[in-house]
Coordinates of C-alpha atoms (C1' of nucleotides) in Angstrom, one line a residue:
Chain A
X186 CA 37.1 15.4 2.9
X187 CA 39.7 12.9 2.2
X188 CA 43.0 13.4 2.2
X189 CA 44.0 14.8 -1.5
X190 CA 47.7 13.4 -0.5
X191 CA 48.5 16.8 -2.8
X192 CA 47.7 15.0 -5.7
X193 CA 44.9 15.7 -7.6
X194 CA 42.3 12.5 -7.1
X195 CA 38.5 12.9 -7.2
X196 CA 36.2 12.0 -4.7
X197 CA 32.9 10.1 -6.0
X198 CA 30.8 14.0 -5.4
X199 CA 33.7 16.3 -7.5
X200 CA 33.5 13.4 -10.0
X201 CA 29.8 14.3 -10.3
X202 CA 30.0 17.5 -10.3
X203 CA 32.9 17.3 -13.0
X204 CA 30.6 15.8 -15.4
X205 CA 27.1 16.3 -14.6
X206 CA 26.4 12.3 -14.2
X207 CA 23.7 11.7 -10.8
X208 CA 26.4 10.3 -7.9
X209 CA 24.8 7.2 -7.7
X210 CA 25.4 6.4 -11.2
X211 CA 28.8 6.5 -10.8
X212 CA 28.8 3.6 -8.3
X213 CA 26.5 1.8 -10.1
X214 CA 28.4 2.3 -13.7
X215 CA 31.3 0.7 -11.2
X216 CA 29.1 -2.3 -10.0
X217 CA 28.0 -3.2 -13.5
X218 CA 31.8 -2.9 -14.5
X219 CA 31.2 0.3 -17.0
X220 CA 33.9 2.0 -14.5
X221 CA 37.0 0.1 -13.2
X222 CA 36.8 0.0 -9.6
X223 CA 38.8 3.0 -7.8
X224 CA 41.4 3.0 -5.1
X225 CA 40.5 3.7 -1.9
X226 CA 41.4 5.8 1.0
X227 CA 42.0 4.2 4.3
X228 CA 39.0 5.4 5.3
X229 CA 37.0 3.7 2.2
X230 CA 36.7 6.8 -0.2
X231 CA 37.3 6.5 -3.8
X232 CA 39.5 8.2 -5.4
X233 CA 39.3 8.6 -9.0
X234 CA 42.1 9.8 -11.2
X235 CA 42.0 11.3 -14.6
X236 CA 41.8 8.1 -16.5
X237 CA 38.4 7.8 -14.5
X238 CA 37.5 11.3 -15.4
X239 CA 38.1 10.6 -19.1
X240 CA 36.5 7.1 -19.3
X241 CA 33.0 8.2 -17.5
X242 CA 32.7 11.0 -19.9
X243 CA 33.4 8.8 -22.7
X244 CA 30.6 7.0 -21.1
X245 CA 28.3 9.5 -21.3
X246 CA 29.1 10.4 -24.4
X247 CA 28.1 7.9 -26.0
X248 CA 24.9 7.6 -23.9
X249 CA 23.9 11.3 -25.3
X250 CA 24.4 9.6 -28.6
X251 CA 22.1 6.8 -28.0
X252 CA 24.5 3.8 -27.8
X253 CA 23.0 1.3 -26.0
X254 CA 24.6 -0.3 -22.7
X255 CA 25.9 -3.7 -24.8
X256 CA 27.4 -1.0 -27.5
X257 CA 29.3 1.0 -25.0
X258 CA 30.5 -1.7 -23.3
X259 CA 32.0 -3.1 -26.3
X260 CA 33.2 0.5 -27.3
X261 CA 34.8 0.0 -24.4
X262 CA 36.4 -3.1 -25.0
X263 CA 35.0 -4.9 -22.0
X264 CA 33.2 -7.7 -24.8
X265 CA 36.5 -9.4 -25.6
X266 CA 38.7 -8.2 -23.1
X267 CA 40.6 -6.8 -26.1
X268 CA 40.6 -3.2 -27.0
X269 CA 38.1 -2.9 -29.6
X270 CA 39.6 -2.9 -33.0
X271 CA 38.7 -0.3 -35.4
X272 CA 36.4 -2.2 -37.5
X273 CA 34.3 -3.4 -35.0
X274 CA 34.1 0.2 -33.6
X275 CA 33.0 1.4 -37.0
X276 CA 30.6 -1.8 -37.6
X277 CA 28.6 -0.9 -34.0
X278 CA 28.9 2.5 -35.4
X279 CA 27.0 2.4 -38.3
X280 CA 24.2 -0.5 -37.1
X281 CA 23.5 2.3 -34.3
X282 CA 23.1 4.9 -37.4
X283 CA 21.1 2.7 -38.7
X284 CA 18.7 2.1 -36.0
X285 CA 19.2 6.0 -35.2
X286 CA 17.8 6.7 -38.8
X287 CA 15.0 3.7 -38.5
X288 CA 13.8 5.8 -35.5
X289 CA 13.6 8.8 -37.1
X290 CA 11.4 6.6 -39.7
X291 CA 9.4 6.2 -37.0
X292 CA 8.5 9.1 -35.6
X293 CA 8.1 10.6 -38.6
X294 CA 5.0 8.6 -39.6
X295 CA 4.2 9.3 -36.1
X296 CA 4.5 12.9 -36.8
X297 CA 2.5 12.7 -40.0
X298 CA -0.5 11.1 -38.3
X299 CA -0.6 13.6 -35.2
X300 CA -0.2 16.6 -37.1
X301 CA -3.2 15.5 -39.6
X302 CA -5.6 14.3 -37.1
X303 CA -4.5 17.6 -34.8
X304 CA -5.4 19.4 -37.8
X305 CA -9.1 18.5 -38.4
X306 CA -9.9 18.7 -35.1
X307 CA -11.4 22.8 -34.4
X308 CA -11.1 22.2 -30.5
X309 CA -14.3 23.1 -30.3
X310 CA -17.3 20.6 -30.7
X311 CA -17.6 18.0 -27.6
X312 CA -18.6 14.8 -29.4
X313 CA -17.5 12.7 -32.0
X314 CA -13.9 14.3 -31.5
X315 CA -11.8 13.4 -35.1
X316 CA -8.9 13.1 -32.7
X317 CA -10.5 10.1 -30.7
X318 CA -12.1 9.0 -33.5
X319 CA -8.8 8.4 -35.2
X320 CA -7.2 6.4 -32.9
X321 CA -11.2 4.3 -32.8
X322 CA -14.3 3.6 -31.0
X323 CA -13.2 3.2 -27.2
X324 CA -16.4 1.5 -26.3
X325 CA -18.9 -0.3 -27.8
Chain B
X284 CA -13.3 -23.3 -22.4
X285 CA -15.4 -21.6 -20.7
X286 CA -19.3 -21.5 -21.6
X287 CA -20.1 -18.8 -24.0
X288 CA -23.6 -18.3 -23.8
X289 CA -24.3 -18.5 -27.1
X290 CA -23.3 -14.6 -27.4
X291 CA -19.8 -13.6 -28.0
X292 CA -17.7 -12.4 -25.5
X293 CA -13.7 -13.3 -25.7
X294 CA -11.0 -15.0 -22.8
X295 CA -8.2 -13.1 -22.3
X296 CA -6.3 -15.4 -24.8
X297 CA -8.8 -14.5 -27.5
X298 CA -8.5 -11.0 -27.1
X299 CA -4.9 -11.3 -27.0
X300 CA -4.9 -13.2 -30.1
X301 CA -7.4 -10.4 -31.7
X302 CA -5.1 -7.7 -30.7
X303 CA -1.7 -8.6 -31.2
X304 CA -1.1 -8.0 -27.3
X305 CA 0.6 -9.9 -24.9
X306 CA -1.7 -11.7 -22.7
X307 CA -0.3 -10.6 -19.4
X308 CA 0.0 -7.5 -20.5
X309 CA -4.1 -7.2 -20.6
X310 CA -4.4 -8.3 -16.9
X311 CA -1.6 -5.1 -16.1
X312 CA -4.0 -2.6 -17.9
X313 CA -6.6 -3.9 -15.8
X314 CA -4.6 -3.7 -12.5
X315 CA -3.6 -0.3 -13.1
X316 CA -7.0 1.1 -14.5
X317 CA -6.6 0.8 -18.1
X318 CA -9.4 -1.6 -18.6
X319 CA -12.0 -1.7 -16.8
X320 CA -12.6 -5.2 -14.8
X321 CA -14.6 -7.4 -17.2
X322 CA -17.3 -10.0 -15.7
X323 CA -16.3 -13.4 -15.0
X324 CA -17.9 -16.9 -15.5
X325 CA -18.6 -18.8 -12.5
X326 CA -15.6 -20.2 -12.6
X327 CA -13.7 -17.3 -12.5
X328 CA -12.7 -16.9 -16.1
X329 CA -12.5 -13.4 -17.6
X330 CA -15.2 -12.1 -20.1
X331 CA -14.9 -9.7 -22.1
X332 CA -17.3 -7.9 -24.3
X333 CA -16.9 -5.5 -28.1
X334 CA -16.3 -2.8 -25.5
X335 CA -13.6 -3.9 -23.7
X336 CA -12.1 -4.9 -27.2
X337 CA -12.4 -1.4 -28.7
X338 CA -10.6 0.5 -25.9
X339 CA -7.4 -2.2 -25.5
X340 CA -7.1 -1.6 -29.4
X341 CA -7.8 2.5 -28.8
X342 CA -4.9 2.0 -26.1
X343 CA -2.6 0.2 -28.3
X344 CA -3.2 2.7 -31.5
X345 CA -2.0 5.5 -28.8
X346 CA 0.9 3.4 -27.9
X347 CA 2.4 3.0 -31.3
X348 CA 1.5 6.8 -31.5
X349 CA 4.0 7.1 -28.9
X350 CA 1.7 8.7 -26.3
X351 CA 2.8 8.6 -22.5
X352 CA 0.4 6.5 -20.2
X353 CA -0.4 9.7 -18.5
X354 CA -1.9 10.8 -22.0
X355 CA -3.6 7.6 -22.6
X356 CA -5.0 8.0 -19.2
X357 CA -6.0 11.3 -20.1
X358 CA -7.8 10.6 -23.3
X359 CA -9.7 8.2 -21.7
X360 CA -11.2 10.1 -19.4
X361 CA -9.4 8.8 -16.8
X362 CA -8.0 11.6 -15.3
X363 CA -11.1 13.6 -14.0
X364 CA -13.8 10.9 -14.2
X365 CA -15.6 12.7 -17.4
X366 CA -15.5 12.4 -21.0
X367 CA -12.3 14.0 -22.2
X368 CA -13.4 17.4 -23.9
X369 CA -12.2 18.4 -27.3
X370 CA -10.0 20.9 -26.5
X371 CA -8.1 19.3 -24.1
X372 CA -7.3 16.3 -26.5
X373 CA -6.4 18.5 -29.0
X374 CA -3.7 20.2 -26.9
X375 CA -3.0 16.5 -25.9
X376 CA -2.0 15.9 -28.8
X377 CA 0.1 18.9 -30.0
X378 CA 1.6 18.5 -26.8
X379 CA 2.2 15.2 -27.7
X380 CA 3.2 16.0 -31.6
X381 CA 5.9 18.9 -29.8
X382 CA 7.4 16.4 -28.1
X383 CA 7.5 14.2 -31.3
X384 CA 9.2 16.6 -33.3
X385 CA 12.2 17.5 -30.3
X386 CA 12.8 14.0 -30.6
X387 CA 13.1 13.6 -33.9
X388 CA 15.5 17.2 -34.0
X389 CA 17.4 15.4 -31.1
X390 CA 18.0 12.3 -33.0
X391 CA 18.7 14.1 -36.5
X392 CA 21.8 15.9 -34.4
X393 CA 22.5 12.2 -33.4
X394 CA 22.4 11.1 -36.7
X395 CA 25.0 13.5 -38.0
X396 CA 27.4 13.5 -35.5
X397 CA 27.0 9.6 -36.3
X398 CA 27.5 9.7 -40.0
X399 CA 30.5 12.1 -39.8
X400 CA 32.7 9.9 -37.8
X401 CA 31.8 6.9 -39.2
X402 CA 32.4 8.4 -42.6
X403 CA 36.0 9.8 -40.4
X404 CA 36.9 5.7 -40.1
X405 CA 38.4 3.9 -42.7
X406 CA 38.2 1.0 -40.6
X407 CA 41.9 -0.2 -41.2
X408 CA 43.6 0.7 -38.9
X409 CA 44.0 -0.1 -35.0
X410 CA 45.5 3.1 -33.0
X411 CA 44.1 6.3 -33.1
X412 CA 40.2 5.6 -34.4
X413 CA 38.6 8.9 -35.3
X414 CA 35.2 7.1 -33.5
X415 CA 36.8 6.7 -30.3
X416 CA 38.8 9.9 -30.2
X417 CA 35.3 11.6 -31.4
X418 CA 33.8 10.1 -27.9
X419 CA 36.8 11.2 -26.3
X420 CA 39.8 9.9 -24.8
X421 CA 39.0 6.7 -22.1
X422 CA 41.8 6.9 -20.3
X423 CA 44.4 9.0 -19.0
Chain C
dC154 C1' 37.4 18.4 23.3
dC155 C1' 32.9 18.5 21.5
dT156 C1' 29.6 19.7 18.2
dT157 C1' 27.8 20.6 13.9
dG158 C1' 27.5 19.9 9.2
dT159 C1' 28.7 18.1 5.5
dG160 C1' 30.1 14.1 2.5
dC161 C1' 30.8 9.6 1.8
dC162 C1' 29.9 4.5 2.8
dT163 C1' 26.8 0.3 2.4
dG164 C1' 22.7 -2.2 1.1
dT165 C1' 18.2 -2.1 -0.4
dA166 C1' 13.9 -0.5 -2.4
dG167 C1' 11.6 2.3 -5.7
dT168 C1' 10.6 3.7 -10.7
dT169 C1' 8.0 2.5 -15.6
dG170 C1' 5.8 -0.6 -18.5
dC171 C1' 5.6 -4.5 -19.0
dT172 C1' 7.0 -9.8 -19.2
dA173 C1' 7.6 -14.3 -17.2
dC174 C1' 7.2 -17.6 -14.1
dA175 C1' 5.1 -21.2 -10.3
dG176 C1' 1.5 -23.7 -8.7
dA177 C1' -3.3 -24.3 -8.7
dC178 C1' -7.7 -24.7 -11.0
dC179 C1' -11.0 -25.5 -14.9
dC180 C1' -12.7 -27.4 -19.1
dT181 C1' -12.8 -30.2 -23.2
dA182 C1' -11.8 -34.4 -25.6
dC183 C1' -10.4 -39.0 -26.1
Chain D
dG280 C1' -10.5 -40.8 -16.1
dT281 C1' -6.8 -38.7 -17.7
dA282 C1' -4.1 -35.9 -20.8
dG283 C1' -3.8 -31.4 -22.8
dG284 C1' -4.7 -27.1 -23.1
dG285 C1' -6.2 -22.6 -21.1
dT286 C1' -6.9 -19.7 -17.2
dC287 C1' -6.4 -18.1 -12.4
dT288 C1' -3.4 -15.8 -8.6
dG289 C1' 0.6 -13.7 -6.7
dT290 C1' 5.2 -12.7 -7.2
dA291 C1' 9.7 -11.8 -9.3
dG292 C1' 12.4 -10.2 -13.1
dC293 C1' 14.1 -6.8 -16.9
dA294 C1' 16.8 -2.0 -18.0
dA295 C1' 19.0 1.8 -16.3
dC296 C1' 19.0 4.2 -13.2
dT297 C1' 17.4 7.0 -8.7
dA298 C1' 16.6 7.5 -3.9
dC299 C1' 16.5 6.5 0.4
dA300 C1' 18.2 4.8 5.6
dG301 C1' 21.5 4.3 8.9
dG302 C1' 26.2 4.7 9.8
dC303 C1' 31.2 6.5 9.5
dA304 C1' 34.7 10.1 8.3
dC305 C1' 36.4 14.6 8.3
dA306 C1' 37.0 19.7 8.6
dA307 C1' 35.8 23.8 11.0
dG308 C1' 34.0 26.5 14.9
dG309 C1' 33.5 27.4 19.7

DNA sequence: CCTTGTGCCTGTAGTTGCTACAGACCCTAC
DNA sequence: GTAGGGTCTGTAGCAACTACAGGCACAAGG
């Protein structure tokens, strides 16, 4: 390992390990310029401080909560430069709710119609299944 | 055009056009086994019959269902060669409709933790948004 | 000092389900 | 005969990762 220089400083495996992301995310959260690049060792190890620690887990974060790459970025403030100002960050906010909510729509319906044709079918008879016949004729 | 023979039988634009489906998108289900591979004029053209028709729109009603390609595969009868049973849809499907319904939980806990910070954000001011402290500090 | 075993470095290729070309034919219509 | 569509093929691109291969770096054991 590295030298820790008696500092704490994270190599790119203990960062992992910190917060669960896949190592090779990390570098490629750095080469799409989600993550700032790190210092380096002489050698040509990261290091990564806390602020790293604390921005990837923001990161995922808002991944678990289904923010998409272009909203996280601008959570982020990498859109403008600028930190993002608190209307903005509500604005992204709720348009995610929204499509978080039209998704839930979705499924729904979906939901409906998989539980109802489930239903009729008894799992038992071979042909003329009301599951397949549901979604239509696949031939002919 | 290509000669129709006085019988019907679609181009891959036509069918396309009938289904809603993207035009390359046809050729992909036939590369990786969706469709079967139609018969051809002389000159090469694609032909395709009512049969062909039927199972790209069965395919596409289990897309907007939400189904996995492995499933679609799988109700075709793609899987073992024979006709897809009944019982083996079925559980398909309520596999399937599981699934469904932990997505829609997931995104219903999304939704929530959504809705309660935006509601958290006034929007006004800069420093300190409740959003961004919710996701968790991004540096330092 | 040397070896062994990690861990890290780089670049690149694979994944899924499409989608979008480029360059060459074909076919119809004027 | 030529302009305009449509179609043919193979290949490359997308998102958002994930997974190598081949090569250093480093700590520990003998």
């Amino acid at each position: 390992m590295p030298d820790h220089e008696g500092e704490s400083g994270l190599t790119r495996g203990e960062l992992a390990r910190e917060t669960g992301c896949n190592i090779e995310t990390i570098r490629y959260y750095e080469k799409i310029g989600l993550l700032p690049d790190p210092p380096r060792t002489a050698a040509g190890y990261r290091i990564y401080s806390a602020s790293h620690l604390g921005r990837l887990r923001f990161i995922l974060r808002a991944r678990e909560l289904g923010f998409p790459m272009e909203d996280i970025r601008g959570l982020l403030g990498l859109d403008d430069g600028a930190a993002p100002n608190c209307a903005e960050v509500k604005a992204r906010t709720e348009r995610h709710l929204a499509d978080v909510r039209a998704k839930i729509a979705d499924l729904r319906r979906v939901e409906t119609v998989l539980a109802e044709t489930a239903a009729k079918c008894s799992g038992h008879h071979v042909p003329d299944c009301p599951i397949l016949d549901a979604l239509g004729p696949k031939d002919g």
